[in-house]
């Protein structure tokens, strides 16, 4: 009964000060809407970037690390300090020893979902007098397609044609545009070993990464080994995909010990880009939370002014039997009503903003504006909005709870 009366008094206070109530609710609305909108935008950019990464990049790469040669080795029988003169990268072969045994071993690991051997070749694409440098990935077609779903970003041709055509090649759309190459044309590729090969274009892919599309191609792993004048066991990289790429760094030590070679995850390979993402995300959180805090200060000021104006009413309430806790409940209820109204309006506004932005075409590698509204972000916005409004209401209500009615009546 007392709770119902407290709520009725809180609603009466809000309705008698409608303009201030609306202003406070609008403040919460803007804070919640911007919080959800900015985090949806950052999540969209992150997802878009990750999808672009994982079209051509594995979660983990196993490879042979370069070794720095030493001109002078330390002599254990002399006390002189050895000196390293002009250290250089050793010219060891880049291939992995027993690669297919390593592939079989990795496939047995519980977290691994796909493994694909690769041979990377630096080549020149030649079409008539036109020439372009790039990189060809020699792949096992079924395994590579399982890992990267290559056929999903083919714009022309069929991935199976690469498997059935010994000297077939799938080019990035940027290469095709630069060299004016059509589907089923024959082009010449030249490897760093000076090997020439005439290859038939069986498809084009578009990864939404212009640097990749202008330089990369896919060929059979056997053709890549021939371009490097290497045997059928020549493999330079083993790509591994695991169940959860977000924790790929935890698997690096185990995979390195298991294979005996260096292991690098996608986060390490894109450290600079990921650092920029983290910085942007922190800035986004800081800005959106600041806006919510400003909205909270607005509610605090309005309730504080309301308490000062209603000191006589509060004194009467306490004189008629209302306790300090009842007074706190009355003013906290006002803050919660404002918070709930502001949160609901903020969610509605955010749906409109996200829908409008998702239809904006920004071109380039991104296409449409990458914004994603996720339930977790909406839940965070609701939670933070209500917590801040509750605190903003609770602090001034403590002041009202401590009002001494006798002192007020004497004035």
Short mmCIF file of C-alpha atoms in Angstrom, two decimals:
data_model
loop_
_atom_site.label_atom_id
_atom_site.label_comp_id
_atom_site.label_asym_id
_atom_site.label_seq_id
_atom_site.Cartn_x
_atom_site.Cartn_y
_atom_site.Cartn_z
CA UNK A 1 0.00 0.00 0.00
CA UNK A 2 2.76 2.42 1.01
CA UNK A 3 4.65 1.51 -2.17
CA UNK A 4 1.63 2.39 -4.33
CA UNK A 5 1.32 5.74 -2.59
CA UNK A 6 5.05 6.41 -3.13
CA UNK A 7 4.70 5.67 -6.86
CA UNK A 8 1.60 7.89 -7.14
CA UNK A 9 3.47 10.77 -5.49
CA UNK A 10 6.45 10.24 -7.83
CA UNK A 11 4.16 10.29 -10.89
CA UNK A 12 2.44 13.43 -9.61
CA UNK A 13 5.80 15.19 -9.26
CA UNK A 14 6.77 14.15 -12.81
CA UNK A 15 3.48 15.26 -14.34
CA UNK A 16 3.48 18.63 -12.60
CA UNK A 17 6.95 19.33 -14.03
CA UNK A 18 6.34 17.96 -17.51
CA UNK A 19 8.87 20.09 -19.38
CA UNK A 20 11.72 19.10 -17.08
CA UNK A 21 10.63 15.47 -17.19
CA UNK A 22 10.61 15.48 -20.99
CA UNK A 23 14.02 17.17 -21.15
CA UNK A 24 15.50 14.60 -18.75
CA UNK A 25 13.98 11.69 -20.70
CA UNK A 26 15.29 13.14 -23.98
CA UNK A 27 18.77 13.33 -22.45
CA UNK A 28 18.65 9.64 -21.55
CA UNK A 29 17.21 8.85 -24.99
CA UNK A 30 20.09 10.55 -26.79
CA UNK A 31 22.66 8.95 -24.50
CA UNK A 32 21.29 5.43 -24.94
CA UNK A 33 20.76 5.85 -28.69
CA UNK A 34 24.31 7.11 -29.27
CA UNK A 35 25.79 4.41 -27.03
CA UNK A 36 24.05 1.63 -28.97
CA UNK A 37 24.62 3.31 -32.34
CA UNK A 38 28.36 3.84 -31.88
CA UNK A 39 28.95 0.33 -30.55
CA UNK A 40 26.86 -1.14 -33.38
CA UNK A 41 28.96 0.83 -35.83
CA UNK A 42 32.26 -0.36 -34.30
CA UNK A 43 31.02 -3.95 -34.20
CA UNK A 44 30.00 -3.67 -37.84
CA UNK A 45 33.42 -2.36 -38.86
CA UNK A 46 35.16 -5.11 -36.86
CA UNK A 47 33.00 -7.84 -38.38
CA UNK A 48 33.50 -6.43 -41.87
CA UNK A 49 37.27 -6.30 -41.38
CA UNK A 50 37.36 -9.84 -39.94
CA UNK A 51 35.32 -11.20 -42.83
CA UNK A 52 37.71 -9.49 -45.24
CA UNK A 53 40.72 -10.92 -43.35
CA UNK A 54 39.40 -14.45 -43.26
CA UNK A 55 38.63 -14.58 -46.96
CA UNK A 56 42.35 -14.92 -47.65
CA UNK A 57 44.00 -15.26 -44.25
CA UNK A 58 43.95 -18.33 -41.97
CA UNK A 59 43.52 -18.18 -38.22
CA UNK A 60 47.03 -19.64 -37.80
CA UNK A 61 49.92 -20.00 -40.21
CA UNK A 62 52.68 -22.61 -39.77
CA UNK A 63 55.88 -21.67 -41.61
CA UNK A 64 59.65 -21.84 -41.51
CA UNK A 65 61.02 -18.74 -39.85
CA UNK A 66 63.95 -16.84 -41.33
CA UNK A 67 67.23 -17.37 -39.46
CA UNK A 68 69.86 -14.65 -39.12
CA UNK A 69 73.32 -15.93 -40.02
CA UNK A 70 76.36 -15.10 -37.86
CA UNK A 71 79.70 -14.33 -39.43
CA UNK A 72 81.77 -15.17 -36.36
CA UNK A 73 80.77 -17.93 -33.94
CA UNK A 74 81.73 -17.72 -30.26
CA UNK A 75 84.87 -19.68 -29.32
CA UNK A 76 84.33 -21.51 -25.99
CA UNK A 77 88.13 -21.77 -25.38
CA UNK A 78 88.86 -18.03 -25.63
CA UNK A 79 87.83 -15.26 -23.29
CA UNK A 80 87.46 -12.69 -26.07
CA UNK A 81 84.01 -11.39 -26.90
CA UNK A 82 82.73 -12.65 -30.25
CA UNK A 83 81.70 -10.00 -32.75
CA UNK A 84 78.83 -10.35 -35.19
CA UNK A 85 79.68 -8.64 -38.50
CA UNK A 86 77.00 -7.81 -41.08
CA UNK A 87 74.36 -10.39 -40.04
CA UNK A 88 72.06 -11.53 -42.86
CA UNK A 89 69.05 -13.78 -43.34
CA UNK A 90 70.27 -17.30 -44.03
CA UNK A 91 69.47 -18.58 -47.53
CA UNK A 92 67.89 -21.80 -46.30
CA UNK A 93 65.03 -23.35 -48.23
CA UNK A 94 61.57 -22.16 -47.14
CA UNK A 95 59.89 -25.54 -47.40
CA UNK A 96 58.65 -27.56 -44.43
CA UNK A 97 59.99 -31.08 -43.82
CA UNK A 98 57.34 -33.84 -43.97
CA UNK A 99 54.51 -31.32 -44.50
CA UNK A 100 51.77 -33.87 -45.12
CA UNK A 101 52.58 -35.68 -41.87
CA UNK A 102 52.26 -32.32 -40.10
CA UNK A 103 48.92 -31.72 -41.85
CA UNK A 104 47.65 -35.14 -40.69
CA UNK A 105 48.87 -34.44 -37.16
CA UNK A 106 47.19 -31.02 -37.02
CA UNK A 107 43.87 -32.42 -38.26
CA UNK A 108 43.76 -34.67 -35.18
CA UNK A 109 43.88 -31.69 -32.78
CA UNK A 110 40.51 -31.12 -31.03
CA UNK A 111 40.19 -27.38 -31.77
CA UNK A 112 41.20 -27.59 -35.44
CA UNK A 113 38.43 -27.37 -38.06
CA UNK A 114 40.46 -27.12 -41.29
CA UNK A 115 44.07 -27.53 -42.43
CA UNK A 116 45.43 -26.67 -45.88
CA UNK A 117 48.97 -26.89 -47.28
CA UNK A 118 50.11 -23.98 -49.41
CA UNK A 119 52.95 -23.07 -51.76
CA UNK A 120 53.43 -19.32 -52.17
CA UNK A 121 55.13 -18.13 -55.36
CA UNK A 122 56.17 -14.62 -56.34
CA UNK A 123 55.28 -14.27 -59.99
CA UNK A 124 54.77 -11.85 -62.89
CA UNK A 125 51.47 -11.95 -64.79
CA UNK A 126 52.04 -11.30 -68.50
CA UNK A 127 49.38 -10.52 -71.08
CA UNK A 128 51.02 -9.40 -74.30
CA UNK A 129 53.39 -6.58 -73.41
CA UNK A 130 51.57 -5.84 -70.16
CA UNK A 131 53.15 -7.18 -67.00
CA UNK A 132 52.15 -7.08 -63.34
CA UNK A 133 53.86 -8.50 -60.26
CA UNK A 134 51.95 -10.49 -57.67
CA UNK A 135 51.67 -13.63 -55.59
CA UNK A 136 50.21 -16.98 -56.58
CA UNK A 137 48.90 -19.32 -53.92
CA UNK A 138 49.40 -22.95 -54.84
CA UNK A 139 46.49 -24.72 -53.16
CA UNK A 140 44.84 -28.05 -52.61
CA UNK A 141 41.49 -26.92 -54.03
CA UNK A 142 39.00 -28.89 -51.82
CA UNK A 143 40.85 -28.16 -48.57
CA UNK A 144 41.45 -24.48 -49.41
CA UNK A 145 37.82 -24.04 -50.44
CA UNK A 146 36.68 -25.67 -47.19
CA UNK A 147 38.86 -23.24 -45.22
CA UNK A 148 38.14 -19.96 -47.07
CA UNK A 149 34.94 -20.74 -48.99
CA UNK A 150 36.59 -19.35 -52.12
CA UNK A 151 33.59 -20.08 -54.30
CA UNK A 152 31.53 -17.60 -52.23
CA UNK A 153 33.58 -14.66 -53.53
CA UNK A 154 34.12 -15.86 -57.10
CA UNK A 155 32.53 -13.36 -59.46
CA UNK A 156 33.12 -15.49 -62.59
CA UNK A 157 34.04 -19.12 -63.20
CA UNK A 158 33.84 -22.21 -61.01
CA UNK A 159 36.20 -23.40 -58.30
CA UNK A 160 35.97 -26.99 -59.65
CA UNK A 161 37.50 -25.83 -62.95
CA UNK A 162 40.71 -25.04 -61.07
CA UNK A 163 40.86 -28.62 -59.80
CA UNK A 164 40.22 -30.19 -63.20
CA UNK A 165 42.46 -27.82 -65.20
CA UNK A 166 46.11 -28.59 -64.46
CA UNK A 167 47.40 -25.15 -65.50
CA UNK A 168 44.31 -23.21 -64.51
CA UNK A 169 44.46 -19.93 -62.62
CA UNK A 170 41.88 -17.83 -60.73
CA UNK A 171 42.79 -14.14 -60.73
CA UNK A 172 41.81 -11.25 -58.51
CA UNK A 173 39.51 -8.82 -60.28
CA UNK A 174 42.11 -6.07 -59.92
CA UNK A 175 44.66 -8.07 -61.93
CA UNK A 176 42.07 -8.87 -64.60
CA UNK A 177 41.12 -5.20 -64.91
CA UNK A 178 44.74 -4.00 -65.07
CA UNK A 179 45.76 -6.52 -67.75
CA UNK A 180 42.40 -6.59 -69.60
CA UNK A 181 42.00 -10.33 -69.15
CA UNK A 182 38.75 -12.17 -69.91
CA UNK A 183 37.52 -15.55 -68.66
CA UNK A 184 39.15 -18.50 -70.51
CA UNK A 185 42.02 -16.31 -71.80
CA UNK A 186 45.53 -17.76 -71.71
CA UNK A 187 48.18 -15.73 -69.89
CA UNK A 188 51.86 -16.30 -69.16
CA UNK A 189 53.23 -16.29 -65.65
CA UNK A 190 56.90 -16.06 -64.75
CA UNK A 191 58.20 -17.22 -61.39
CA UNK A 192 61.16 -15.89 -59.39
CA UNK A 193 63.04 -19.01 -60.56
CA UNK A 194 62.66 -17.87 -64.18
CA UNK A 195 60.13 -20.59 -65.06
CA UNK A 196 57.52 -19.64 -67.71
CA UNK A 197 54.09 -21.22 -67.75
CA UNK A 198 51.06 -20.63 -69.95
CA UNK A 199 47.95 -20.76 -67.78
CA UNK A 200 44.25 -20.68 -68.56
CA UNK A 201 42.08 -18.22 -66.64
CA UNK A 202 39.21 -20.25 -65.14
CA UNK A 203 37.78 -17.66 -62.78
CA UNK A 204 37.93 -14.27 -61.07
CA UNK A 205 37.52 -13.52 -57.37
CA UNK A 206 36.78 -10.33 -55.45
CA UNK A 207 37.77 -10.31 -51.78
CA UNK A 208 36.77 -6.68 -51.05
CA UNK A 209 40.44 -6.03 -50.27
CA UNK A 210 41.78 -4.06 -53.22
CA UNK A 211 45.43 -4.89 -52.43
CA UNK A 212 44.64 -8.62 -52.53
CA UNK A 213 42.49 -8.33 -55.64
CA UNK A 214 45.29 -6.51 -57.49
CA UNK A 215 48.04 -9.01 -56.70
CA UNK A 216 46.80 -12.46 -55.69
CA UNK A 217 45.82 -15.52 -57.70
CA UNK A 218 45.06 -19.18 -56.98
CA UNK A 219 46.68 -22.06 -58.86
CA UNK A 220 47.01 -25.79 -58.25
CA UNK A 221 49.65 -26.74 -55.71
CA UNK A 222 51.38 -28.92 -58.35
CA UNK A 223 51.63 -25.95 -60.75
CA UNK A 224 53.14 -23.82 -57.97
CA UNK A 225 55.72 -26.52 -57.21
CA UNK A 226 56.63 -26.63 -60.92
CA UNK A 227 57.07 -22.82 -61.00
CA UNK A 228 59.56 -23.19 -58.13
CA UNK A 229 61.23 -26.24 -59.74
CA UNK A 230 60.37 -28.21 -56.59
CA UNK A 231 59.09 -31.70 -55.93
CA UNK A 232 55.57 -32.82 -54.90
CA UNK A 233 56.35 -32.58 -51.17
CA UNK A 234 57.43 -28.94 -51.38
CA UNK A 235 55.14 -26.88 -49.08
CA UNK A 236 55.98 -23.41 -47.73
CA UNK A 237 53.00 -22.80 -45.42
CA UNK A 238 50.35 -24.79 -43.62
CA UNK A 239 47.16 -22.88 -42.88
CA UNK A 240 45.06 -23.84 -39.86
CA UNK A 241 41.56 -22.72 -38.88
CA UNK A 242 40.34 -23.34 -35.36
CA UNK A 243 36.91 -23.23 -33.72
CA UNK A 244 37.32 -19.82 -32.08
CA UNK A 245 39.63 -17.38 -33.92
CA UNK A 246 39.33 -14.84 -31.09
CA UNK A 247 41.57 -17.03 -28.90
CA UNK A 248 43.94 -18.12 -31.67
CA UNK A 249 46.92 -16.68 -29.79
CA UNK A 250 46.48 -19.32 -27.06
CA UNK A 251 47.11 -22.11 -29.58
CA UNK A 252 50.38 -20.67 -30.91
CA UNK A 253 52.81 -22.22 -28.35
CA UNK A 254 51.18 -25.67 -28.62
CA UNK A 255 51.18 -25.66 -32.43
CA UNK A 256 54.77 -24.46 -32.56
CA UNK A 257 55.89 -27.26 -30.21
CA UNK A 258 53.82 -29.83 -32.08
CA UNK A 259 55.15 -29.00 -35.55
CA UNK A 260 58.63 -27.72 -34.72
CA UNK A 261 58.06 -24.64 -36.88
CA UNK A 262 57.05 -21.04 -36.26
CA UNK A 263 53.33 -20.37 -35.80
CA UNK A 264 51.69 -16.99 -36.26
CA UNK A 265 48.05 -16.15 -35.71
CA UNK A 266 46.00 -13.60 -37.62
CA UNK A 267 46.12 -11.13 -34.73
CA UNK A 268 49.92 -11.05 -34.75
CA UNK A 269 50.01 -10.68 -38.53
CA UNK A 270 47.62 -7.68 -38.32
CA UNK A 271 48.86 -6.21 -35.06
CA UNK A 272 48.92 -2.61 -36.26
CA UNK A 273 45.40 -2.78 -37.70
CA UNK A 274 44.00 -4.47 -34.58
CA UNK A 275 45.65 -1.85 -32.37
CA UNK A 276 43.84 0.84 -34.35
CA UNK A 277 40.56 -1.08 -33.90
CA UNK A 278 41.11 -1.31 -30.13
CA UNK A 279 41.91 2.39 -29.89
CA UNK A 280 38.79 3.23 -31.89
CA UNK A 281 36.65 0.95 -29.71
CA UNK A 282 37.98 2.51 -26.49
CA UNK A 283 37.29 5.99 -27.86
CA UNK A 284 33.79 4.94 -28.86
CA UNK A 285 33.04 3.52 -25.40
CA UNK A 286 34.45 6.65 -23.75
CA UNK A 287 32.37 9.02 -25.90
CA UNK A 288 29.13 7.07 -25.58
CA UNK A 289 29.51 6.59 -21.80
CA UNK A 290 30.32 10.30 -21.45
CA UNK A 291 27.06 11.16 -23.17
CA UNK A 292 25.19 8.81 -20.83
CA UNK A 293 26.90 10.44 -17.84
CA UNK A 294 25.87 13.88 -19.09
CA UNK A 295 22.29 12.62 -19.31
CA UNK A 296 22.66 11.31 -15.74
CA UNK A 297 23.85 14.72 -14.53
CA UNK A 298 20.78 16.24 -16.18
CA UNK A 299 18.50 13.96 -14.14
CA UNK A 300 20.56 14.68 -11.02
CA UNK A 301 20.14 18.44 -11.48
CA UNK A 302 16.41 18.21 -12.15
CA UNK A 303 15.75 16.03 -9.10
CA UNK A 304 18.03 18.16 -6.96
CA UNK A 305 16.10 21.30 -7.93
CA UNK A 306 12.84 19.46 -7.37
CA UNK A 307 13.94 18.50 -3.84
CA UNK A 308 14.91 22.09 -3.01
CA UNK A 309 11.55 23.36 -4.27
CA UNK A 310 9.57 20.70 -2.44
CA UNK A 311 11.20 20.90 0.97
CA UNK A 312 7.87 21.84 2.56
CA UNK A 313 6.09 18.93 0.87
CA UNK A 314 8.84 16.54 2.01
CA UNK A 315 8.56 17.89 5.58
CA UNK A 316 4.79 17.32 5.53
CA UNK A 317 5.27 13.78 4.21
CA UNK A 318 7.70 12.97 7.00
CA UNK A 319 5.48 14.63 9.59
CA UNK A 320 2.54 12.48 8.47
CA UNK A 321 4.46 9.23 8.91
CA UNK A 322 6.52 8.78 5.74
CA UNK A 323 9.98 7.50 6.60
CA UNK A 324 13.28 8.52 5.01
CA UNK A 325 13.20 5.30 2.96
CA UNK A 326 9.81 6.27 1.55
CA UNK A 327 11.17 9.64 0.48
CA UNK A 328 14.13 7.91 -1.18
CA UNK A 329 11.75 5.56 -3.00
CA UNK A 330 9.66 8.49 -4.25
CA UNK A 331 12.60 10.31 -5.85
CA UNK A 332 14.34 7.14 -7.07
CA UNK A 333 11.01 6.14 -8.66
CA UNK A 334 10.99 9.44 -10.52
CA UNK A 335 14.51 8.77 -11.81
CA UNK A 336 13.58 5.21 -12.84
CA UNK A 337 10.46 6.43 -14.69
CA UNK A 338 12.59 8.96 -16.56
CA UNK A 339 15.25 6.31 -17.23
CA UNK A 340 12.78 3.72 -18.56
CA UNK A 341 11.09 6.29 -20.81
CA UNK A 342 14.46 7.54 -22.06
CA UNK A 343 15.77 4.00 -22.69
CA UNK A 344 12.66 2.98 -24.67
CA UNK A 345 12.82 6.15 -26.76
CA UNK A 346 16.58 5.65 -27.24
CA UNK A 347 16.11 2.10 -28.54
CA UNK A 348 13.42 3.28 -30.95
CA UNK A 349 15.64 6.13 -32.19
CA UNK A 350 18.56 3.75 -32.56
CA UNK A 351 16.57 1.33 -34.74
CA UNK A 352 15.78 4.23 -37.07
CA UNK A 353 19.43 5.38 -37.18
CA UNK A 354 20.84 1.88 -37.75
CA UNK A 355 18.32 1.14 -40.49
CA UNK A 356 19.06 4.44 -42.23
CA UNK A 357 22.84 4.00 -42.03
CA UNK A 358 22.78 0.37 -43.19
CA UNK A 359 21.25 1.55 -46.48
CA UNK A 360 24.03 4.08 -47.13
CA UNK A 361 26.40 2.92 -49.87
CA UNK A 362 29.93 4.16 -49.19
CA UNK A 363 31.63 2.27 -52.05
CA UNK A 364 35.21 1.05 -52.08
CA UNK A 365 36.06 -2.28 -50.51
CA UNK A 366 33.32 -1.88 -47.88
CA UNK A 367 30.19 -1.39 -49.98
CA UNK A 368 27.28 -0.55 -47.69
CA UNK A 369 27.91 1.07 -44.31
CA UNK A 370 28.94 -1.82 -42.03
CA UNK A 371 26.70 -1.41 -39.02
CA UNK A 372 25.28 -4.32 -37.01
CA UNK A 373 22.70 -4.13 -34.24
CA UNK A 374 23.29 -6.97 -31.79
CA UNK A 375 21.16 -7.98 -28.77
CA UNK A 376 24.16 -7.80 -26.42
CA UNK A 377 24.86 -4.16 -27.35
CA UNK A 378 21.19 -3.23 -26.87
CA UNK A 379 21.23 -4.99 -23.48
CA UNK A 380 24.37 -3.05 -22.48
CA UNK A 381 22.72 0.24 -23.51
CA UNK A 382 19.60 -0.57 -21.46
CA UNK A 383 21.65 -1.65 -18.44
CA UNK A 384 24.01 1.36 -18.46
CA UNK A 385 21.10 3.76 -19.06
CA UNK A 386 19.13 2.41 -16.10
CA UNK A 387 22.15 2.22 -13.77
CA UNK A 388 23.18 5.81 -14.47
CA UNK A 389 19.64 7.15 -14.02
CA UNK A 390 19.22 5.16 -10.80
CA UNK A 391 22.45 6.61 -9.37
CA UNK A 392 21.47 10.08 -10.57
CA UNK A 393 18.19 9.72 -8.69
CA UNK A 394 19.54 8.02 -5.58
CA UNK A 395 22.19 10.63 -4.66
CA UNK A 396 19.82 13.66 -4.32
CA UNK A 397 17.10 11.47 -2.76
CA UNK A 398 19.43 10.79 0.18
CA UNK A 399 19.45 14.53 0.81
CA UNK A 400 15.64 14.54 0.83
CA UNK A 401 15.54 11.57 3.21
CA UNK A 402 17.56 13.51 5.81
CA UNK A 403 15.21 16.51 5.87
CA UNK A 404 14.19 17.41 9.43
CA UNK A 405 10.48 18.44 9.31
CA UNK A 406 10.72 20.39 12.61
CA UNK A 407 13.51 22.60 11.24
CA UNK A 408 11.54 23.23 8.02
CA UNK A 409 8.35 24.17 9.90
CA UNK A 410 10.25 26.60 12.17
CA UNK A 411 11.41 28.49 9.05
#
